[in-house]
Coordinates of C-alpha atoms in Angstrom, one line a residue:
X1 CA -129.7 -62.8 -206.7
X2 CA -133.3 -62.5 -206.3
X3 CA -134.5 -60.1 -203.5
X4 CA -137.6 -62.4 -202.8
X5 CA -135.7 -63.9 -199.8
X6 CA -137.0 -67.0 -198.0
X7 CA -136.0 -66.0 -194.5
X8 CA -137.4 -64.0 -191.6
X9 CA -135.7 -62.6 -188.5
X10 CA -138.4 -62.6 -186.0
X11 CA -141.4 -65.0 -185.0
X12 CA -144.8 -64.8 -186.9
X13 CA -143.7 -63.3 -190.2
X14 CA -142.1 -65.3 -193.2
X15 CA -142.7 -66.5 -196.6
X16 CA -143.4 -70.2 -197.0
X17 CA -141.7 -71.2 -200.0
X18 CA -139.1 -73.8 -198.8
X19 CA -139.7 -77.4 -199.7
X20 CA -139.6 -79.8 -196.8
X21 CA -138.0 -82.9 -198.7
X22 CA -134.6 -82.5 -197.3
X23 CA -133.2 -85.9 -196.3
X24 CA -130.6 -86.8 -193.5
X25 CA -127.3 -87.2 -195.1
X26 CA -125.6 -89.3 -192.5
X27 CA -126.8 -92.8 -191.1
X28 CA -128.3 -92.6 -187.7
X29 CA -126.3 -94.6 -185.2
X30 CA -128.0 -97.4 -183.2
X31 CA -128.3 -95.2 -180.1
X32 CA -130.6 -92.9 -182.0
X33 CA -132.9 -95.5 -183.1
X34 CA -133.1 -96.8 -179.3
X35 CA -134.2 -93.3 -178.3
X36 CA -136.8 -93.0 -180.9
X37 CA -138.0 -96.3 -179.6
X38 CA -138.1 -94.8 -176.1
X39 CA -140.1 -91.7 -177.6
X40 CA -142.7 -94.0 -179.0
X41 CA -142.8 -96.0 -175.8
X42 CA -143.7 -93.0 -173.8
X43 CA -146.2 -92.0 -176.6
X44 CA -148.0 -95.3 -176.3
X45 CA -147.9 -95.1 -172.4
X46 CA -149.3 -91.6 -172.2
X47 CA -151.9 -92.4 -174.9
X48 CA -153.2 -95.6 -173.1
X49 CA -152.9 -94.5 -169.4
X50 CA -153.1 -90.7 -168.9
X51 CA -155.9 -89.7 -166.6
X52 CA -157.6 -88.1 -169.5
X53 CA -157.9 -88.9 -173.0
X54 CA -155.5 -87.0 -175.1
X55 CA -155.6 -86.8 -179.0
X56 CA -152.7 -88.2 -181.0
X57 CA -152.5 -84.7 -182.5
X58 CA -151.9 -83.1 -179.2
X59 CA -149.3 -85.5 -178.0
X60 CA -147.3 -85.3 -181.4
X61 CA -147.4 -81.5 -181.5
X62 CA -146.2 -81.4 -177.9
X63 CA -143.3 -83.6 -178.7
X64 CA -142.4 -81.4 -181.7
X65 CA -142.6 -78.4 -179.6
X66 CA -140.4 -79.9 -176.9
X67 CA -137.9 -80.8 -179.3
X68 CA -137.7 -77.2 -180.9
X69 CA -137.9 -75.5 -177.5
X70 CA -134.5 -77.3 -176.6
X71 CA -132.8 -75.5 -179.3
X72 CA -133.2 -71.6 -179.1
X73 CA -136.1 -69.1 -178.4
X74 CA -136.9 -68.5 -182.1
X75 CA -137.4 -72.0 -183.6
X76 CA -140.8 -73.4 -183.3
X77 CA -143.6 -75.3 -185.1
X78 CA -146.3 -73.5 -186.7
X79 CA -149.6 -75.3 -186.2
X80 CA -152.6 -74.2 -188.5
X81 CA -153.5 -71.5 -186.2
X82 CA -150.1 -70.1 -185.9
X83 CA -149.4 -70.3 -189.7
X84 CA -152.3 -68.4 -190.6
X85 CA -151.7 -65.9 -188.1
X86 CA -148.1 -65.5 -189.6
X87 CA -149.5 -65.1 -193.0
X88 CA -151.9 -62.3 -192.0
X89 CA -149.1 -60.5 -190.2
X90 CA -146.7 -60.8 -193.2
X91 CA -149.4 -59.2 -195.3
X92 CA -149.7 -56.2 -192.9
X93 CA -153.3 -56.5 -191.3
X94 CA -154.7 -58.4 -188.4
X95 CA -157.2 -57.9 -185.7
X96 CA -156.4 -57.5 -182.1
X97 CA -154.6 -54.9 -179.7
X98 CA -151.5 -54.1 -181.5
X99 CA -149.1 -56.3 -179.3
X100 CA -145.9 -58.2 -180.1
X101 CA -145.5 -60.7 -177.3
X102 CA -143.3 -63.4 -176.3
X103 CA -143.5 -66.1 -173.5
X104 CA -140.9 -67.4 -171.0
X105 CA -141.4 -69.6 -167.9
X106 CA -145.3 -69.2 -168.4
X107 CA -145.2 -65.4 -168.5
X108 CA -146.5 -63.4 -171.3
X109 CA -144.0 -60.5 -172.1
X110 CA -144.5 -57.5 -174.2
X111 CA -141.7 -57.1 -177.0
X112 CA -143.1 -54.0 -178.4
X113 CA -146.5 -52.3 -178.9
X114 CA -147.2 -51.3 -182.4
X115 CA -147.7 -47.5 -183.1
X116 CA -151.3 -46.0 -183.2
X117 CA -152.9 -49.2 -181.8
X118 CA -154.9 -49.6 -178.7
X119 CA -151.9 -51.1 -176.9
X120 CA -149.5 -48.2 -177.6
X121 CA -152.4 -45.4 -176.7
X122 CA -152.8 -47.3 -173.5
X123 CA -149.1 -46.7 -172.7
X124 CA -148.2 -50.5 -172.7
X125 CA -144.4 -50.5 -173.0
X126 CA -141.6 -53.3 -174.0
X127 CA -140.8 -55.3 -170.9
X128 CA -144.4 -55.1 -169.4
X129 CA -145.7 -58.4 -168.5
X130 CA -149.5 -59.3 -169.0
X131 CA -150.8 -61.3 -166.1
X132 CA -154.6 -61.3 -166.5
X133 CA -157.2 -61.3 -169.4
X134 CA -160.8 -60.4 -168.4
X135 CA -160.0 -61.1 -165.0
X136 CA -158.5 -64.8 -165.6
X137 CA -154.9 -65.4 -164.5
X138 CA -153.0 -66.6 -167.6
X139 CA -150.0 -67.8 -166.0
X140 CA -148.9 -71.2 -167.6
X141 CA -151.4 -70.8 -170.5
X142 CA -149.8 -71.4 -173.9
X143 CA -148.8 -68.1 -175.8
X144 CA -151.1 -69.2 -178.5
X145 CA -154.1 -69.3 -176.0
X146 CA -153.3 -66.0 -174.3
X147 CA -153.0 -64.4 -177.9
X148 CA -156.3 -65.6 -178.8
X149 CA -158.0 -64.4 -175.7
X150 CA -156.7 -60.8 -176.6
X151 CA -158.1 -61.0 -180.1
X152 CA -161.8 -60.7 -181.1
X153 CA -164.3 -58.7 -182.9
X154 CA -163.3 -55.0 -183.6
X155 CA -165.5 -52.7 -181.4
X156 CA -165.4 -55.2 -178.5
X157 CA -163.3 -54.6 -175.1
X158 CA -160.9 -56.8 -173.1
X159 CA -159.6 -56.1 -169.7
X160 CA -156.0 -56.7 -169.1
X161 CA -153.6 -56.5 -166.1
X162 CA -150.1 -55.3 -166.9
X163 CA -147.2 -55.5 -164.4
X164 CA -144.3 -53.0 -164.7
X165 CA -141.0 -53.5 -162.9
X166 CA -140.6 -50.7 -160.4
X167 CA -144.4 -50.3 -160.0
X168 CA -146.0 -52.0 -156.9
X169 CA -149.5 -52.3 -158.4
X170 CA -150.7 -53.8 -161.7
X171 CA -152.1 -51.6 -164.3
X172 CA -155.7 -52.5 -164.9
X173 CA -156.6 -51.5 -168.5
X174 CA -159.7 -51.9 -170.5
X175 CA -158.9 -51.7 -174.3
X176 CA -161.1 -51.8 -177.4
X177 CA -160.1 -54.1 -180.1
X178 CA -159.3 -52.7 -183.6
X179 CA -158.4 -53.9 -186.9
X180 CA -154.7 -53.5 -186.9
X181 CA -153.3 -52.4 -190.1
X182 CA -149.7 -52.4 -190.2
X183 CA -148.6 -49.4 -191.8
X184 CA -144.9 -49.9 -191.3
X185 CA -143.5 -46.6 -192.3
X186 CA -144.7 -43.0 -191.4
X187 CA -143.1 -39.7 -192.0
X188 CA -143.2 -36.0 -191.7
X189 CA -140.9 -32.9 -192.2
X190 CA -140.3 -30.8 -189.1
X191 CA -137.8 -27.9 -188.9
X192 CA -136.6 -29.0 -192.4
X193 CA -135.5 -32.5 -191.1
X194 CA -137.1 -35.6 -192.4
X195 CA -138.3 -37.8 -189.8
X196 CA -138.8 -41.4 -190.9
X197 CA -140.5 -43.7 -188.5
X198 CA -140.2 -47.5 -189.3
X199 CA -142.1 -49.6 -187.0
X200 CA -141.9 -53.1 -188.6
X201 CA -140.4 -54.9 -191.6
X202 CA -143.4 -56.4 -193.5
X203 CA -143.8 -56.6 -197.4
X204 CA -144.6 -53.0 -197.6
X205 CA -141.6 -51.6 -195.9
X206 CA -138.9 -51.4 -198.6
X207 CA -141.1 -49.7 -201.1
X208 CA -142.8 -47.6 -198.3
X209 CA -139.4 -46.1 -197.3
X210 CA -138.5 -45.0 -200.7
X211 CA -141.7 -43.4 -201.3
X212 CA -141.6 -41.6 -198.0
X213 CA -138.1 -40.4 -198.9
X214 CA -139.3 -39.0 -202.2
X215 CA -142.2 -37.3 -200.6
X216 CA -140.2 -35.5 -197.9
X217 CA -137.7 -34.4 -200.6
X218 CA -140.5 -33.0 -202.7
X219 CA -142.0 -31.3 -199.8
X220 CA -139.0 -29.6 -198.4
X221 CA -136.8 -29.4 -201.5
X222 CA -133.5 -27.8 -201.1
X223 CA -134.1 -26.8 -197.5
X224 CA -134.1 -30.5 -196.4
X225 CA -131.2 -30.8 -193.8
X226 CA -131.1 -34.5 -193.3
X227 CA -133.1 -37.5 -192.0
X228 CA -133.8 -39.2 -188.7
X229 CA -134.6 -42.7 -189.1
X230 CA -136.5 -44.0 -186.1
X231 CA -136.2 -47.8 -185.5
X232 CA -137.2 -47.8 -181.8
X233 CA -139.3 -50.9 -180.4
X234 CA -139.2 -52.1 -184.0
X235 CA -139.1 -56.0 -183.3
X236 CA -137.9 -56.8 -186.9
X237 CA -139.4 -58.8 -189.7
X238 CA -138.4 -59.8 -193.2
X239 CA -134.7 -59.9 -194.3
X240 CA -135.4 -58.8 -197.8
X241 CA -137.0 -55.6 -196.7
X242 CA -134.2 -54.8 -194.2
X243 CA -131.8 -55.2 -197.2
X244 CA -134.3 -53.0 -199.3
X245 CA -134.4 -50.2 -196.6
X246 CA -130.6 -50.4 -196.1
X247 CA -130.2 -49.9 -199.9
X248 CA -132.2 -46.9 -199.9
X249 CA -129.5 -45.0 -197.9
X250 CA -126.3 -46.6 -199.3
X251 CA -124.5 -45.9 -202.5
X252 CA -122.6 -49.1 -202.7
X253 CA -121.3 -51.9 -200.5
X254 CA -122.3 -54.8 -198.4
X255 CA -125.3 -54.6 -196.2
X256 CA -125.3 -57.9 -194.3
X257 CA -124.1 -61.5 -194.6
X258 CA -125.6 -64.7 -193.1
X259 CA -123.6 -67.6 -192.2
X260 CA -125.0 -71.1 -191.7
X261 CA -123.8 -74.3 -190.0
X262 CA -121.2 -75.1 -192.7
X263 CA -118.1 -73.3 -193.4
X264 CA -118.9 -72.5 -196.8
X265 CA -122.6 -71.6 -196.2
X266 CA -122.3 -67.9 -196.5
X267 CA -124.5 -65.5 -198.4
X268 CA -123.8 -61.9 -198.7
X269 CA -126.2 -59.1 -199.8
X270 CA -125.1 -55.8 -201.4
X271 CA -126.5 -52.4 -202.0
X272 CA -127.2 -51.4 -205.6
X273 CA -125.9 -48.2 -207.0
X274 CA -127.8 -45.1 -206.0
X275 CA -128.6 -43.4 -202.7
X276 CA -132.2 -42.1 -202.4
X277 CA -131.2 -39.4 -200.0
X278 CA -128.4 -38.1 -202.0
X279 CA -125.9 -38.3 -199.2
X280 CA -127.9 -36.2 -196.6
X281 CA -126.9 -36.7 -192.8
X282 CA -128.7 -39.4 -191.1
X283 CA -129.4 -40.2 -187.4
X284 CA -130.7 -43.6 -186.7
X285 CA -132.6 -44.0 -183.3
X286 CA -132.6 -47.4 -181.6
X287 CA -133.5 -48.9 -178.2
X288 CA -133.8 -52.1 -176.4
X289 CA -136.9 -52.9 -178.4
X290 CA -135.0 -52.6 -181.9
X291 CA -134.4 -56.1 -182.8
X292 CA -133.3 -58.2 -185.7
X293 CA -134.0 -56.8 -189.1
X294 CA -133.9 -53.1 -187.3
X295 CA -130.3 -54.1 -186.1
X296 CA -129.4 -55.0 -189.7
X297 CA -130.2 -51.6 -191.0
X298 CA -128.7 -49.9 -187.9
X299 CA -125.6 -51.9 -188.3
X300 CA -125.0 -51.4 -192.0
X301 CA -125.4 -47.7 -191.8
X302 CA -123.2 -47.7 -188.7
X303 CA -120.5 -49.7 -190.4
X304 CA -120.5 -47.7 -193.7
X305 CA -120.3 -44.6 -191.6
X306 CA -123.4 -43.4 -193.3
X307 CA -125.4 -42.7 -190.1
X308 CA -124.9 -41.6 -186.5
X309 CA -126.7 -44.4 -184.4
X310 CA -128.4 -42.8 -181.2
X311 CA -130.2 -44.1 -178.4
X312 CA -130.0 -47.1 -176.2
X313 CA -128.2 -50.6 -176.9
X314 CA -130.4 -52.7 -179.1
X315 CA -132.0 -56.1 -178.4
X316 CA -129.4 -58.3 -179.9
X317 CA -131.0 -60.9 -182.0
X318 CA -128.6 -62.1 -184.7
X319 CA -130.0 -65.1 -186.1
X320 CA -132.1 -65.8 -189.2
X321 CA -135.1 -68.2 -189.2
X322 CA -136.2 -70.3 -192.3
X323 CA -139.5 -71.3 -192.7
X324 CA -140.0 -74.9 -193.9
X325 CA -143.5 -75.8 -195.0
X326 CA -144.5 -79.5 -193.4
X327 CA -148.0 -79.6 -194.8
X328 CA -150.2 -77.4 -196.6
X329 CA -151.2 -75.2 -193.4
X330 CA -148.2 -76.2 -191.0
X331 CA -144.8 -75.1 -191.1
X332 CA -141.3 -75.5 -189.1
X333 CA -139.7 -72.2 -188.3
X334 CA -136.1 -73.1 -187.7
X335 CA -132.9 -71.1 -186.9
X336 CA -130.4 -71.8 -189.8
X337 CA -128.0 -68.9 -189.8
X338 CA -126.4 -66.0 -188.0
X339 CA -126.1 -62.7 -189.6
X340 CA -123.2 -60.3 -189.6
X341 CA -122.8 -56.6 -190.3
X342 CA -120.7 -55.3 -193.0
X343 CA -117.4 -55.2 -190.7
X344 CA -118.1 -58.7 -189.7
X345 CA -119.7 -58.1 -186.4
X346 CA -122.4 -60.4 -184.8
X347 CA -125.0 -58.7 -183.0
X348 CA -126.2 -61.7 -181.3
X349 CA -126.2 -61.0 -177.4
X350 CA -124.5 -57.8 -177.8
X351 CA -127.0 -55.7 -179.9
X352 CA -126.0 -52.4 -181.7
X353 CA -124.1 -50.2 -179.5
X354 CA -125.1 -46.5 -180.5
X355 CA -122.4 -44.2 -181.3
X356 CA -124.1 -41.8 -179.1
X357 CA -126.0 -43.2 -176.0
X358 CA -128.9 -41.0 -175.1
X359 CA -131.4 -42.5 -172.6
X360 CA -135.3 -41.7 -173.1
X361 CA -135.6 -38.9 -170.3
X362 CA -139.1 -38.0 -171.4
X363 CA -140.1 -41.6 -170.3
X364 CA -141.0 -41.2 -166.5
X365 CA -140.0 -44.7 -165.7
X366 CA -137.0 -45.5 -167.7
X367 CA -134.7 -46.1 -165.0
X368 CA -137.1 -48.6 -163.2
X369 CA -138.7 -50.4 -166.1
X370 CA -136.9 -53.9 -166.6
X371 CA -135.3 -54.2 -169.9
X372 CA -135.3 -57.6 -171.7
X373 CA -132.9 -58.5 -174.4
X374 CA -131.9 -61.5 -176.4
X375 CA -129.3 -62.3 -173.9
X376 CA -131.9 -62.7 -171.1
X377 CA -133.9 -65.3 -173.1
X378 CA -133.4 -69.0 -172.1
X379 CA -131.6 -71.1 -174.6
X380 CA -130.5 -68.2 -176.6
X381 CA -127.6 -68.7 -179.2
X382 CA -124.3 -67.7 -177.7
X383 CA -121.9 -65.2 -179.5
X384 CA -118.3 -66.5 -179.3
X385 CA -117.2 -63.0 -179.8
X386 CA -118.4 -62.3 -176.4
X387 CA -115.8 -63.6 -173.9
X388 CA -117.0 -61.8 -170.9
X389 CA -120.7 -61.0 -170.2
X390 CA -119.7 -57.8 -168.4
X391 CA -119.1 -56.3 -172.0
X392 CA -122.7 -56.2 -172.6
X393 CA -123.8 -55.1 -169.1
X394 CA -125.4 -51.7 -168.8
X395 CA -123.4 -49.1 -167.3
X396 CA -125.5 -47.7 -164.2
X397 CA -123.6 -44.8 -163.5
X398 CA -125.4 -41.4 -163.5
X399 CA -124.3 -39.6 -166.8
X400 CA -124.0 -35.8 -165.8
X401 CA -125.4 -34.8 -169.3
X402 CA -128.6 -36.6 -168.7
X403 CA -130.0 -35.2 -165.4
X404 CA -133.2 -33.5 -166.7
X405 CA -136.4 -34.9 -165.5
X406 CA -139.4 -35.9 -167.6
X407 CA -141.4 -32.8 -165.8
X408 CA -138.5 -30.5 -166.9
X409 CA -138.8 -31.7 -170.6
X410 CA -142.4 -31.4 -170.6
X411 CA -142.3 -27.8 -169.3
X412 CA -139.7 -27.2 -172.2
X413 CA -142.0 -28.8 -174.7
X414 CA -140.0 -31.6 -175.3
X415 CA -142.2 -35.0 -175.6
X416 CA -139.5 -37.2 -177.0
X417 CA -136.0 -36.5 -175.8
X418 CA -134.2 -38.9 -178.1
X419 CA -135.9 -37.6 -181.1
X420 CA -135.3 -34.0 -180.2
X421 CA -131.5 -35.0 -179.4
X422 CA -131.3 -36.5 -183.0
X423 CA -133.0 -33.5 -184.6
X424 CA -130.6 -31.0 -183.0
X425 CA -127.7 -33.1 -184.2
X426 CA -129.0 -33.0 -187.8
X427 CA -129.6 -29.2 -187.5
X428 CA -126.1 -28.6 -186.4
X429 CA -124.5 -30.6 -189.0
X430 CA -126.6 -29.1 -192.0
X431 CA -126.0 -29.7 -195.7
X432 CA -122.2 -28.7 -195.6
X433 CA -121.5 -31.4 -193.6
X434 CA -122.7 -34.2 -195.6
X435 CA -119.7 -35.4 -197.2
X436 CA -118.3 -36.1 -193.5
X437 CA -121.4 -38.0 -192.3
X438 CA -121.6 -40.1 -195.5
X439 CA -118.0 -40.9 -196.2

């Protein structure tokens, strides 16, 4: 099966190759025609009598968006502007501040900042809200318009107001715009442990991951003890890249399956023979910002017992979006399937539960900061396996293992508690324990 898949797992990145000529198979009942007549009646009435003149294009696009917004948070219509933005991000470079954002009830929410961008350097975090841009209140503004206000020529500045749960006053930040080159993979060897940071799943991610593994193996040689794969705040991306990354760590077996509307509509994707890491121990880091493609990788390695997953429960986006071109420069992004880990788990709503739950103690406000996951989004797909929402509620009891403060850790020279914890696990396992971790 070709690895050039035509699906994406998060908004804004996809490959537009699917024809839009699929016909409706079943005859529409008479009631449907009456409702369509009613839609046209409303269209004509608004067109003729609304207080201001409105273009047909705006009304039709609004009707399409209204239809899709009634489905789930990830189905949408891509007009010319959004379609071009999606293409640019898929290629791995765009202009702006380096933020992945969404909108709910008129509020712009941060899904994740991109590493080494103005937003990340300013300290913006997942779950923050952007309320003002250059002093203008953006509540109720469309997400497209809000994003356009944050974009601009590299070197120019933009002022944004950021509200964070637990803080009484908003943060007033002045950021300088940059060309955001999405380098999805970074790596380093520290204490004979390979640290692989994957921040997104664009077209370069799979190949970049394999190159990074090879470079770290060459750098450390036989002294390399294992790998930490950091998927924190990774909002996802292309399905084929999630499969490629998983394949780099697996010798064999299923990576992920996707199941559509019909009973027989199932596709399974498998690892090819050969583990690039030669069975060395792996710890995967996840948090509430790890979504979609990141969850596919974490779930595959966890189910195959190829890696320990450490951190906080992930976002919980277990759906696949297909991009269907409507014209040369517009497209429909439609949720067409759910994906499942090799053991048959759906992460929709639930997310990936770490093998070892470790809070980010080096984050001074991790307790107060509001966490937003898929289950919090309006109209999200339900997971039939989750019979009781209490199953996925956070345990707010204090864990006696995690009583150290950010100040204590800073004095001890620990700037990233979760990463430090993961590295200590790899250090304790060592190469002699490889067979147990990778069984």
